[in-house]
mmCIF file of C-alpha atoms in Angstrom:
data_model
loop_
_atom_site.group_PDB
_atom_site.id
_atom_site.type_symbol
_atom_site.label_atom_id
_atom_site.label_comp_id
_atom_site.label_asym_id
_atom_site.label_seq_id
_atom_site.Cartn_x
_atom_site.Cartn_y
_atom_site.Cartn_z
ATOM 1 C CA MET A 1 -90.539 81.630 -150.378
ATOM 2 C CA ARG A 2 -87.726 83.977 -151.418
ATOM 3 C CA LYS A 3 -88.016 85.855 -148.086
ATOM 4 C CA THR A 4 -87.788 82.561 -146.189
ATOM 5 C CA ILE A 5 -84.631 81.509 -148.030
ATOM 6 C CA THR A 6 -83.051 84.928 -147.432
ATOM 7 C CA PHE A 7 -83.843 84.705 -143.720
ATOM 8 C CA LEU A 8 -82.272 81.241 -143.493
ATOM 9 C CA ILE A 9 -79.095 82.435 -145.218
ATOM 10 C CA VAL A 10 -78.765 85.408 -142.866
ATOM 11 C CA PHE A 11 -79.468 83.184 -139.841
ATOM 12 C CA LEU A 12 -76.754 80.701 -140.836
ATOM 13 C CA MET A 13 -74.271 83.501 -141.503
ATOM 14 C CA LEU A 14 -74.869 84.954 -138.056
ATOM 15 C CA PHE A 15 -75.267 81.827 -135.954
ATOM 16 C CA GLY A 16 -74.243 78.794 -137.958
ATOM 17 C CA ASN A 17 -70.561 79.078 -137.056
ATOM 18 C CA SER A 18 -70.973 80.211 -133.449
ATOM 19 C CA HIS A 19 -69.061 77.247 -132.073
ATOM 20 C CA ILE A 20 -66.265 77.770 -134.565
ATOM 21 C CA ALA A 21 -65.895 81.346 -133.343
ATOM 22 C CA CYS A 22 -65.934 80.105 -129.769
ATOM 23 C CA LYS A 23 -63.242 77.543 -130.506
ATOM 24 C CA LYS A 24 -60.824 80.351 -131.327
ATOM 25 C CA VAL A 25 -60.833 81.513 -127.714
ATOM 26 C CA PHE A 26 -58.768 78.508 -126.668
ATOM 27 C CA GLY A 27 -56.880 77.721 -129.839
ATOM 28 C CA GLU A 28 -56.090 74.391 -131.436
ATOM 29 C CA SER A 29 -56.787 71.225 -129.498
ATOM 30 C CA LEU A 30 -53.908 68.888 -128.671
ATOM 31 C CA GLN A 31 -56.330 65.986 -128.330
ATOM 32 C CA THR A 32 -55.161 64.175 -131.465
ATOM 33 C CA GLN A 33 -56.702 60.931 -130.310
ATOM 34 C CA THR A 34 -59.281 60.081 -127.664
ATOM 35 C CA PRO A 35 -57.494 59.350 -124.383
ATOM 36 C CA SER A 36 -58.459 56.241 -122.437
ATOM 37 C CA LEU A 37 -60.400 58.343 -119.937
ATOM 38 C CA GLU A 38 -63.844 57.271 -118.803
ATOM 39 C CA ILE A 39 -65.779 60.403 -117.869
ATOM 40 C CA SER A 40 -69.364 59.772 -116.768
ATOM 41 C CA ALA A 41 -70.299 63.437 -116.369
ATOM 42 C CA LYS A 42 -72.445 65.016 -119.078
ATOM 43 C CA SER A 43 -69.628 67.261 -120.250
ATOM 44 C CA ALA A 44 -65.996 67.967 -119.475
ATOM 45 C CA ILE A 45 -62.952 69.832 -120.688
ATOM 46 C CA LEU A 46 -59.265 70.109 -119.791
ATOM 47 C CA VAL A 47 -57.322 73.199 -120.895
ATOM 48 C CA ASP A 48 -53.927 74.755 -120.278
ATOM 49 C CA PHE A 49 -54.091 78.076 -118.448
ATOM 50 C CA ASP A 50 -51.052 79.701 -120.104
ATOM 51 C CA THR A 51 -51.545 78.778 -123.754
ATOM 52 C CA GLY A 52 -55.279 78.107 -123.872
ATOM 53 C CA ARG A 53 -54.742 74.755 -125.597
ATOM 54 C CA ILE A 54 -57.441 72.113 -125.197
ATOM 55 C CA LEU A 55 -56.130 68.748 -123.990
ATOM 56 C CA TYR A 56 -59.418 66.887 -123.632
ATOM 57 C CA GLU A 57 -63.098 67.597 -124.187
ATOM 58 C CA LYS A 58 -66.411 65.769 -124.002
ATOM 59 C CA ASN A 59 -69.607 67.551 -125.111
ATOM 60 C CA SER A 60 -67.819 70.765 -124.138
ATOM 61 C CA HIS A 61 -70.370 73.069 -125.816
ATOM 62 C CA GLU A 62 -73.504 71.446 -124.398
ATOM 63 C CA LYS A 63 -75.589 74.102 -122.633
ATOM 64 C CA LEU A 64 -76.228 73.027 -119.044
ATOM 65 C CA SER A 65 -77.306 74.493 -115.722
ATOM 66 C CA PRO A 66 -74.102 75.607 -113.978
ATOM 67 C CA ALA A 67 -75.270 75.881 -110.344
ATOM 68 C CA SER A 68 -72.765 77.807 -108.198
ATOM 69 C CA ILE A 69 -70.093 77.691 -110.873
ATOM 70 C CA THR A 70 -71.997 80.819 -111.939
ATOM 71 C CA LYS A 71 -70.164 82.592 -109.120
ATOM 72 C CA ILE A 72 -66.929 82.482 -111.126
ATOM 73 C CA MET A 73 -68.301 85.319 -113.264
ATOM 74 C CA THR A 74 -69.581 87.087 -110.155
ATOM 75 C CA MET A 75 -66.081 86.996 -108.668
ATOM 76 C CA ILE A 76 -64.539 88.263 -111.931
ATOM 77 C CA LEU A 77 -66.695 91.393 -111.759
ATOM 78 C CA ILE A 78 -65.929 91.873 -108.059
ATOM 79 C CA CYS A 79 -62.186 91.615 -108.736
ATOM 80 C CA GLU A 80 -62.450 94.092 -111.603
ATOM 81 C CA ALA A 81 -64.347 96.550 -109.408
ATOM 82 C CA ILE A 82 -61.610 96.314 -106.770
ATOM 83 C CA GLU A 83 -58.760 96.664 -109.263
ATOM 84 C CA LYS A 84 -60.394 99.667 -110.933
ATOM 85 C CA GLY A 85 -60.799 101.377 -107.563
ATOM 86 C CA ARG A 86 -64.600 101.369 -107.631
ATOM 87 C CA ILE A 87 -64.707 99.466 -104.345
ATOM 88 C CA LYS A 88 -62.178 98.502 -101.667
ATOM 89 C CA LEU A 89 -61.766 95.341 -99.621
ATOM 90 C CA SER A 90 -62.260 97.449 -96.502
ATOM 91 C CA ASP A 91 -65.557 99.001 -97.680
ATOM 92 C CA ARG A 92 -68.526 98.137 -95.502
ATOM 93 C CA VAL A 93 -71.599 96.723 -97.236
ATOM 94 C CA VAL A 94 -75.101 96.786 -95.735
ATOM 95 C CA ALA A 95 -77.145 93.663 -96.490
ATOM 96 C CA SER A 96 -80.546 94.326 -98.030
ATOM 97 C CA GLN A 97 -83.756 92.446 -97.337
ATOM 98 C CA ASN A 98 -83.285 90.861 -100.755
ATOM 99 C CA ALA A 99 -79.873 89.467 -99.770
ATOM 100 C CA SER A 100 -81.033 88.252 -96.359
ATOM 101 C CA SER A 101 -84.009 86.354 -97.774
ATOM 102 C CA LEU A 102 -82.064 84.210 -100.246
ATOM 103 C CA GLY A 103 -81.916 80.439 -99.740
ATOM 104 C CA GLY A 104 -79.346 77.797 -100.618
ATOM 105 C CA SER A 105 -75.744 77.968 -99.459
ATOM 106 C CA GLN A 106 -75.308 81.132 -97.421
ATOM 107 C CA VAL A 107 -73.691 82.866 -94.460
ATOM 108 C CA TYR A 108 -77.115 83.871 -93.114
ATOM 109 C CA LEU A 109 -76.887 87.610 -93.598
ATOM 110 C CA LYS A 110 -79.457 89.579 -91.636
ATOM 111 C CA GLU A 111 -81.146 92.630 -93.090
ATOM 112 C CA ASN A 112 -79.048 95.747 -92.386
ATOM 113 C CA GLU A 113 -76.101 93.635 -91.196
ATOM 114 C CA GLU A 114 -72.750 95.146 -92.201
ATOM 115 C CA MET A 115 -69.811 93.209 -93.588
ATOM 116 C CA THR A 116 -66.682 94.270 -95.424
ATOM 117 C CA VAL A 117 -66.194 93.549 -99.110
ATOM 118 C CA GLU A 118 -63.397 91.175 -98.110
ATOM 119 C CA GLU A 119 -65.641 89.184 -95.761
ATOM 120 C CA LEU A 120 -68.311 88.870 -98.437
ATOM 121 C CA LEU A 121 -65.771 87.919 -101.117
ATOM 122 C CA LYS A 122 -64.317 85.243 -98.832
ATOM 123 C CA SER A 123 -67.828 83.949 -98.200
ATOM 124 C CA ILE A 124 -68.375 83.551 -101.949
ATOM 125 C CA ALA A 125 -64.988 82.075 -102.869
ATOM 126 C CA ILE A 126 -64.762 79.696 -99.912
ATOM 127 C CA ALA A 127 -68.305 78.874 -98.780
ATOM 128 C CA SER A 128 -70.246 79.672 -101.994
ATOM 129 C CA ALA A 129 -72.599 82.063 -100.178
ATOM 130 C CA ASN A 130 -75.588 83.114 -102.280
ATOM 131 C CA ASP A 131 -76.551 85.970 -99.956
ATOM 132 C CA ALA A 132 -73.019 87.409 -100.179
ATOM 133 C CA CYS A 133 -73.344 87.421 -103.985
ATOM 134 C CA VAL A 134 -76.518 89.489 -103.808
ATOM 135 C CA ALA A 135 -75.032 91.918 -101.272
ATOM 136 C CA LEU A 136 -71.971 92.601 -103.445
ATOM 137 C CA ALA A 137 -73.981 92.649 -106.684
ATOM 138 C CA GLU A 138 -76.203 95.391 -105.257
ATOM 139 C CA HIS A 139 -73.191 97.229 -103.840
ATOM 140 C CA ILE A 140 -71.375 97.252 -107.198
ATOM 141 C CA ALA A 141 -74.227 97.696 -109.673
ATOM 142 C CA GLY A 142 -77.100 99.107 -107.626
ATOM 143 C CA SER A 143 -79.337 96.119 -108.312
ATOM 144 C CA VAL A 144 -79.083 92.412 -109.036
ATOM 145 C CA GLN A 145 -80.640 92.961 -112.467
ATOM 146 C CA GLU A 146 -77.977 95.470 -113.456
ATOM 147 C CA PHE A 147 -75.235 93.189 -112.160
ATOM 148 C CA VAL A 148 -76.601 90.289 -114.241
ATOM 149 C CA TYR A 149 -76.492 92.586 -117.270
ATOM 150 C CA MET A 150 -72.809 93.195 -116.488
ATOM 151 C CA MET A 151 -72.248 89.436 -116.200
ATOM 152 C CA ASN A 152 -73.692 88.739 -119.636
ATOM 153 C CA LYS A 153 -71.815 91.661 -121.161
ATOM 154 C CA LYS A 154 -68.537 90.326 -119.755
ATOM 155 C CA ALA A 155 -69.371 86.833 -121.000
ATOM 156 C CA LYS A 156 -69.749 88.164 -124.551
ATOM 157 C CA GLU A 157 -66.462 90.086 -124.252
ATOM 158 C CA LEU A 158 -64.710 86.851 -123.275
ATOM 159 C CA GLY A 159 -66.229 84.927 -126.195
ATOM 160 C CA MET A 160 -68.575 82.806 -124.069
ATOM 161 C CA LEU A 161 -71.132 81.999 -126.773
ATOM 162 C CA ASP A 162 -72.862 79.147 -124.912
ATOM 163 C CA THR A 163 -73.828 81.224 -121.881
ATOM 164 C CA ASN A 164 -76.714 83.248 -120.498
ATOM 165 C CA PHE A 165 -76.932 84.321 -116.863
ATOM 166 C CA VAL A 166 -80.163 85.130 -115.019
ATOM 167 C CA ASN A 167 -78.756 85.517 -111.501
ATOM 168 C CA PRO A 168 -75.307 85.957 -109.881
ATOM 169 C CA TYR A 169 -75.396 82.875 -107.631
ATOM 170 C CA GLY A 170 -76.527 79.933 -109.758
ATOM 171 C CA LEU A 171 -79.792 78.666 -108.294
ATOM 172 C CA ASP A 172 -81.769 76.907 -111.020
ATOM 173 C CA ALA A 173 -83.696 79.338 -113.200
ATOM 174 C CA GLU A 174 -85.192 79.308 -116.664
ATOM 175 C CA ASN A 175 -82.744 80.412 -119.375
ATOM 176 C CA HIS A 176 -79.750 80.258 -116.988
ATOM 177 C CA TYR A 177 -77.083 78.112 -118.637
ATOM 178 C CA THR A 178 -73.462 77.746 -119.713
ATOM 179 C CA SER A 179 -71.107 75.070 -121.061
ATOM 180 C CA ALA A 180 -67.946 73.364 -119.846
ATOM 181 C CA TYR A 181 -66.062 75.267 -122.545
ATOM 182 C CA ASP A 182 -67.357 78.608 -121.308
ATOM 183 C CA VAL A 183 -66.709 77.695 -117.674
ATOM 184 C CA ALA A 184 -63.094 77.055 -118.627
ATOM 185 C CA ILE A 185 -62.957 80.483 -120.297
ATOM 186 C CA MET A 186 -64.212 82.323 -117.232
ATOM 187 C CA SER A 187 -62.129 80.175 -114.860
ATOM 188 C CA ARG A 188 -59.031 81.150 -116.798
ATOM 189 C CA GLU A 189 -60.088 84.795 -116.643
ATOM 190 C CA LEU A 190 -60.694 84.663 -112.884
ATOM 191 C CA LEU A 191 -57.287 83.104 -112.216
ATOM 192 C CA LYS A 192 -55.646 86.092 -113.908
ATOM 193 C CA HIS A 193 -56.752 88.204 -110.930
ATOM 194 C CA LYS A 194 -54.109 87.637 -108.273
ATOM 195 C CA ILE A 195 -56.299 89.170 -105.585
ATOM 196 C CA ILE A 196 -58.693 86.186 -105.667
ATOM 197 C CA ARG A 197 -56.147 83.366 -105.595
ATOM 198 C CA LYS A 198 -55.598 83.342 -101.826
ATOM 199 C CA TYR A 199 -59.332 82.978 -101.214
ATOM 200 C CA LEU A 200 -59.779 80.226 -103.809
ATOM 201 C CA THR A 201 -57.055 78.164 -102.121
ATOM 202 C CA THR A 202 -58.104 78.759 -98.508
ATOM 203 C CA TRP A 203 -59.417 75.594 -96.853
ATOM 204 C CA VAL A 204 -60.910 77.131 -93.688
ATOM 205 C CA ASP A 205 -61.421 80.710 -92.518
ATOM 206 C CA THR A 206 -63.825 82.780 -90.460
ATOM 207 C CA ILE A 207 -65.968 85.908 -90.633
ATOM 208 C CA ARG A 208 -67.846 87.931 -88.013
ATOM 209 C CA GLU A 209 -64.674 88.319 -85.939
ATOM 210 C CA GLY A 210 -64.048 84.587 -85.864
ATOM 211 C CA LYS A 211 -67.564 83.637 -84.762
ATOM 212 C CA PHE A 212 -68.681 82.094 -88.089
ATOM 213 C CA GLY A 213 -66.602 79.427 -89.807
ATOM 214 C CA LEU A 214 -66.082 78.995 -93.553
ATOM 215 C CA THR A 215 -64.996 75.711 -95.140
ATOM 216 C CA ASN A 216 -64.117 75.483 -98.812
ATOM 217 C CA THR A 217 -66.665 73.571 -100.869
ATOM 218 C CA ASN A 218 -63.827 72.501 -103.188
ATOM 219 C CA LYS A 219 -62.247 69.498 -101.433
ATOM 220 C CA LEU A 220 -59.394 69.470 -103.936
ATOM 221 C CA VAL A 221 -58.005 72.573 -102.220
ATOM 222 C CA ARG A 222 -57.057 70.338 -99.302
ATOM 223 C CA PHE A 223 -56.441 67.012 -100.991
ATOM 224 C CA TYR A 224 -54.973 67.725 -104.458
ATOM 225 C CA ARG A 225 -51.344 68.823 -104.681
ATOM 226 C CA GLY A 226 -50.932 72.183 -106.381
ATOM 227 C CA CYS A 227 -54.652 73.027 -106.452
ATOM 228 C CA THR A 228 -55.297 76.693 -107.297
ATOM 229 C CA GLY A 229 -59.142 76.695 -107.234
ATOM 230 C CA VAL A 230 -61.692 77.255 -108.637
ATOM 231 C CA LYS A 231 -65.367 76.547 -107.787
ATOM 232 C CA THR A 232 -67.971 73.872 -107.149
ATOM 233 C CA GLY A 233 -71.710 73.808 -107.763
ATOM 234 C CA SER A 234 -74.704 71.530 -107.331
ATOM 235 C CA THR A 235 -78.482 71.767 -107.736
ATOM 236 C CA ASP A 236 -81.206 69.267 -108.602
ATOM 237 C CA LYS A 237 -81.082 70.366 -112.250
ATOM 238 C CA ALA A 238 -77.330 70.876 -112.637
ATOM 239 C CA LYS A 239 -76.348 67.779 -110.643
ATOM 240 C CA PHE A 240 -72.716 68.094 -109.489
ATOM 241 C CA CYS A 241 -70.178 70.381 -111.128
ATOM 242 C CA VAL A 242 -66.651 71.567 -110.469
ATOM 243 C CA SER A 243 -64.059 73.766 -112.128
ATOM 244 C CA ALA A 244 -60.727 72.578 -110.735
ATOM 245 C CA SER A 245 -57.326 74.097 -111.442
ATOM 246 C CA ALA A 246 -53.847 73.043 -110.380
ATOM 247 C CA LEU A 247 -50.241 74.116 -110.947
ATOM 248 C CA ARG A 248 -47.289 71.696 -111.023
ATOM 249 C CA ASN A 249 -43.792 72.215 -112.426
ATOM 250 C CA GLY A 250 -44.842 75.302 -114.353
ATOM 251 C CA LEU A 251 -47.862 73.618 -115.941
ATOM 252 C CA HIS A 252 -51.209 75.182 -114.932
ATOM 253 C CA LEU A 253 -54.298 73.160 -115.917
ATOM 254 C CA ILE A 254 -58.042 73.768 -115.627
ATOM 255 C CA ALA A 255 -60.462 70.815 -115.561
ATOM 256 C CA VAL A 256 -64.216 71.354 -115.762
ATOM 257 C CA ILE A 257 -66.777 68.680 -114.914
ATOM 258 C CA MET A 258 -70.490 69.360 -115.417
ATOM 259 C CA GLY A 259 -73.484 67.143 -114.725
ATOM 260 C CA ALA A 260 -71.754 64.483 -112.636
ATOM 261 C CA PRO A 261 -74.163 62.103 -110.831
ATOM 262 C CA ASP A 262 -72.765 62.786 -107.350
ATOM 263 C CA SER A 263 -70.191 64.857 -105.475
ATOM 264 C CA LYS A 264 -67.604 62.085 -105.241
ATOM 265 C CA THR A 265 -67.714 61.502 -108.995
ATOM 266 C CA ARG A 266 -67.166 65.162 -109.878
ATOM 267 C CA PHE A 267 -64.003 65.341 -107.749
ATOM 268 C CA ASN A 268 -62.749 61.956 -108.929
ATOM 269 C CA GLU A 269 -63.227 62.840 -112.585
ATOM 270 C CA ALA A 270 -61.664 66.284 -112.199
ATOM 271 C CA THR A 271 -58.717 64.582 -110.505
ATOM 272 C CA LYS A 272 -58.551 62.039 -113.315
ATOM 273 C CA LEU A 273 -58.365 64.781 -115.944
ATOM 274 C CA LEU A 274 -55.722 66.765 -114.056
ATOM 275 C CA ASP A 275 -53.621 63.654 -113.380
ATOM 276 C CA TRP A 276 -53.778 62.681 -117.046
ATOM 277 C CA GLY A 277 -52.765 66.172 -118.128
ATOM 278 C CA PHE A 278 -49.784 66.371 -115.764
ATOM 279 C CA ALA A 279 -48.671 62.854 -116.749
ATOM 280 C CA ASN A 280 -48.714 63.518 -120.496
ATOM 281 C CA PHE A 281 -47.810 67.192 -121.004
ATOM 282 C CA SER A 282 -45.237 69.692 -119.819
ATOM 283 C CA MET A 283 -44.675 73.419 -120.077
ATOM 284 C CA TYR A 284 -41.549 74.038 -122.146
ATOM 285 C CA SER A 285 -39.990 77.430 -121.363
ATOM 286 C CA PRO A 286 -36.712 77.692 -123.298
ATOM 287 C CA TYR A 287 -36.409 81.500 -123.157
ATOM 288 C CA SER A 288 -37.394 84.234 -120.711
ATOM 289 C CA LYS A 289 -38.425 87.810 -121.350
ATOM 290 C CA GLY A 290 -35.360 89.958 -122.064
ATOM 291 C CA TYR A 291 -33.244 87.118 -123.509
ATOM 292 C CA CYS A 292 -30.831 88.535 -126.119
ATOM 293 C CA PHE A 293 -30.797 86.911 -129.557
ATOM 294 C CA GLY A 294 -28.051 89.072 -131.026
ATOM 295 C CA LYS A 295 -27.297 92.615 -132.108
ATOM 296 C CA VAL A 296 -28.560 94.583 -135.091
ATOM 297 C CA LYS A 297 -26.468 97.277 -136.783
ATOM 298 C CA ILE A 298 -27.907 100.785 -136.852
ATOM 299 C CA LYS A 299 -27.527 103.158 -139.786
ATOM 300 C CA ASN A 300 -26.933 106.804 -138.837
ATOM 301 C CA GLY A 301 -27.293 106.105 -135.128
ATOM 302 C CA ILE A 302 -25.216 107.576 -132.296
ATOM 303 C CA GLU A 303 -24.558 103.945 -131.419
ATOM 304 C CA LYS A 304 -23.521 101.324 -133.958
ATOM 305 C CA GLU A 305 -25.844 98.532 -132.818
ATOM 306 C CA VAL A 306 -28.667 97.560 -130.475
ATOM 307 C CA GLU A 307 -29.517 94.288 -128.729
ATOM 308 C CA ALA A 308 -32.573 92.358 -129.934
ATOM 309 C CA ILE A 309 -34.322 90.932 -126.897
ATOM 310 C CA LEU A 310 -37.405 88.790 -126.354
ATOM 311 C CA SER A 311 -40.568 90.777 -125.619
ATOM 312 C CA THR A 312 -42.204 88.130 -123.412
ATOM 313 C CA ASP A 313 -41.625 84.770 -121.758
ATOM 314 C CA VAL A 314 -41.842 81.782 -124.085
ATOM 315 C CA LYS A 315 -44.242 79.108 -122.847
ATOM 316 C CA LEU A 316 -45.054 76.135 -125.023
ATOM 317 C CA LEU A 317 -47.293 73.219 -124.152
ATOM 318 C CA VAL A 318 -45.705 70.017 -125.466
ATOM 319 C CA LYS A 319 -46.080 66.324 -124.911
ATOM 320 C CA LYS A 320 -43.639 65.040 -122.329
ATOM 321 C CA GLY A 321 -40.403 63.908 -123.952
ATOM 322 C CA ASP A 322 -40.886 66.061 -127.055
ATOM 323 C CA GLU A 323 -39.052 69.111 -125.714
ATOM 324 C CA SER A 324 -35.848 68.280 -127.616
ATOM 325 C CA THR A 325 -37.700 68.238 -130.948
ATOM 326 C CA VAL A 326 -38.579 71.939 -130.740
ATOM 327 C CA GLU A 327 -36.467 74.087 -133.085
ATOM 328 C CA SER A 328 -35.816 77.831 -132.808
ATOM 329 C CA LYS A 329 -35.637 80.077 -135.860
ATOM 330 C CA VAL A 330 -34.514 83.687 -135.443
ATOM 331 C CA ALA A 331 -35.099 86.376 -138.076
ATOM 332 C CA LEU A 332 -33.143 89.624 -137.656
ATOM 333 C CA PRO A 333 -32.366 92.299 -140.261
ATOM 334 C CA GLN A 334 -28.735 93.071 -141.056
ATOM 335 C CA GLN A 335 -29.324 96.770 -140.445
ATOM 336 C CA ILE A 336 -32.015 99.213 -139.329
ATOM 337 C CA SER A 337 -32.124 103.010 -139.528
ATOM 338 C CA ALA A 338 -32.002 105.375 -136.582
ATOM 339 C CA PRO A 339 -33.822 106.552 -134.569
ATOM 340 C CA VAL A 340 -34.707 103.347 -132.699
ATOM 341 C CA LYS A 341 -37.116 103.271 -129.772
ATOM 342 C CA ALA A 342 -36.854 100.868 -126.837
ATOM 343 C CA GLY A 343 -39.486 98.169 -127.346
ATOM 344 C CA GLN A 344 -39.583 98.667 -131.116
ATOM 345 C CA LYS A 345 -40.073 95.400 -132.991
ATOM 346 C CA ILE A 346 -36.893 94.581 -134.913
ATOM 347 C CA GLY A 347 -37.089 90.818 -135.388
ATOM 348 C CA LYS A 348 -38.953 87.598 -134.785
ATOM 349 C CA LEU A 349 -38.460 84.272 -133.013
ATOM 350 C CA GLU A 350 -40.316 81.211 -134.281
ATOM 351 C CA LEU A 351 -40.517 77.823 -132.595
ATOM 352 C CA TRP A 352 -41.205 74.808 -134.782
ATOM 353 C CA GLN A 353 -41.823 71.129 -134.187
ATOM 354 C CA GLU A 354 -41.863 68.585 -136.998
ATOM 355 C CA GLY A 355 -42.680 71.234 -139.592
ATOM 356 C CA LYS A 356 -45.439 72.818 -137.511
ATOM 357 C CA LEU A 357 -45.257 76.370 -136.145
ATOM 358 C CA LEU A 358 -45.845 76.277 -132.380
ATOM 359 C CA GLY A 359 -45.441 79.966 -131.674
ATOM 360 C CA ALA A 360 -44.023 83.282 -132.900
ATOM 361 C CA TYR A 361 -42.626 85.999 -130.631
ATOM 362 C CA ASP A 362 -41.433 89.560 -131.217
ATOM 363 C CA LEU A 363 -37.808 90.529 -130.746
ATOM 364 C CA ILE A 364 -37.547 94.154 -129.674
ATOM 365 C CA ALA A 365 -34.871 96.820 -129.283
ATOM 366 C CA LYS A 366 -33.445 96.874 -125.783
ATOM 367 C CA LYS A 367 -32.958 100.653 -125.644
ATOM 368 C CA ASN A 368 -33.374 103.949 -127.471
ATOM 369 C CA VAL A 369 -30.802 104.888 -130.077
ATOM 370 C CA GLN A 370 -30.986 108.430 -131.403
ATOM 371 C CA LYS A 371 -30.183 109.511 -134.913
ATOM 372 C CA ARG A 372 -26.871 111.297 -135.455
ATOM 373 C CA ASN A 373 -27.037 115.039 -135.798
ATOM 374 C CA LEU A 374 -24.465 117.430 -137.289
ATOM 375 C CA PHE A 375 -22.734 117.845 -133.932
ATOM 376 C CA ASP A 376 -22.324 114.050 -133.585
ATOM 377 C CA ILE A 377 -20.781 113.834 -137.061
ATOM 378 C CA PHE A 378 -18.246 116.601 -136.319
ATOM 379 C CA ARG A 379 -17.380 114.933 -133.022
ATOM 380 C CA ILE A 380 -16.662 111.613 -134.782
ATOM 381 C CA LEU A 381 -14.546 113.334 -137.448
ATOM 382 C CA PHE A 382 -12.619 115.199 -134.737
ATOM 383 C CA ARG A 383 -11.864 111.934 -132.952
ATOM 384 C CA LEU A 384 -10.654 110.381 -136.192
ATOM 385 C CA GLU A 385 -8.282 113.267 -136.884
ATOM 386 C CA ILE A 386 -6.751 113.022 -133.394
#
């Protein structure tokens, strides 16, 4: 009995708060009250790309079959391999028998057919090609199994606690699942890779020297203003899913719909979430990186003072019309001692709204200021005497 109780305590400590830990990936939700949005899909979520704030969610941690939305993680690993120099867009990849035999959405690779990494990546991002996923998975990791291991490792690194991948393309398989919350996490991660954005937003393209056409499975790319991606998916088990992102007036939103009854519904409900987000929220950017908030005196420095500048752009998600209620509070010391290094933290900017801290940002020294030496002191005294 005692062993059973001990096991239960350990289990709860390890797994009981898994969703709480996952919540921290996106930060506090701004959904203070349930919006008048009727979403028929099994689960959904709307998040802000820049701040990671949740604007709306419905059953966002329910584990569901993701279909081809799986390919978001596949594309993340491809982008990382390119950016790290492990592969190049111009590299030629030879399709294996394994890749050529795969069903579902595909570009009909033949065994031993050669394509460039770029052609295969386009085929995944635009046409959701399963065979292209296998070809690149084998090219990057040596085998599909090893690539899937990399997918699950990356998912854990990103804090995707509702996810387990079994393949890189998303065909229904036992123990292959994710959640709307986790799809939003990996969608946000994928959009950080600039190399993929042009493919995600391409409506039509070709491969095989123009002989084979590609049409984007995400209709929002063509029909929704500001659409930036991301991916669709559908199988008998998963029903119809979409991760849709859009950028308008500096506000970048990601809407995920999972388990919609049909294709039309998934696009309509993603559109509904995005429209609601753009109608009710705005990105407030009062200060840019490098903005000067004053000067700080320097003790024993070859210069008397240094400018305190903002270390990064300030981006705050606020409800439309509430921008004027945001207050800035600057904390700077009266004096600091030399030497001072450029980029050294010397102060802090806080932004508040109705008694609530919205964000804190470092103020840093604009340049190096060296400490006075004996020669500098004599030079100053000499100037004073003259």
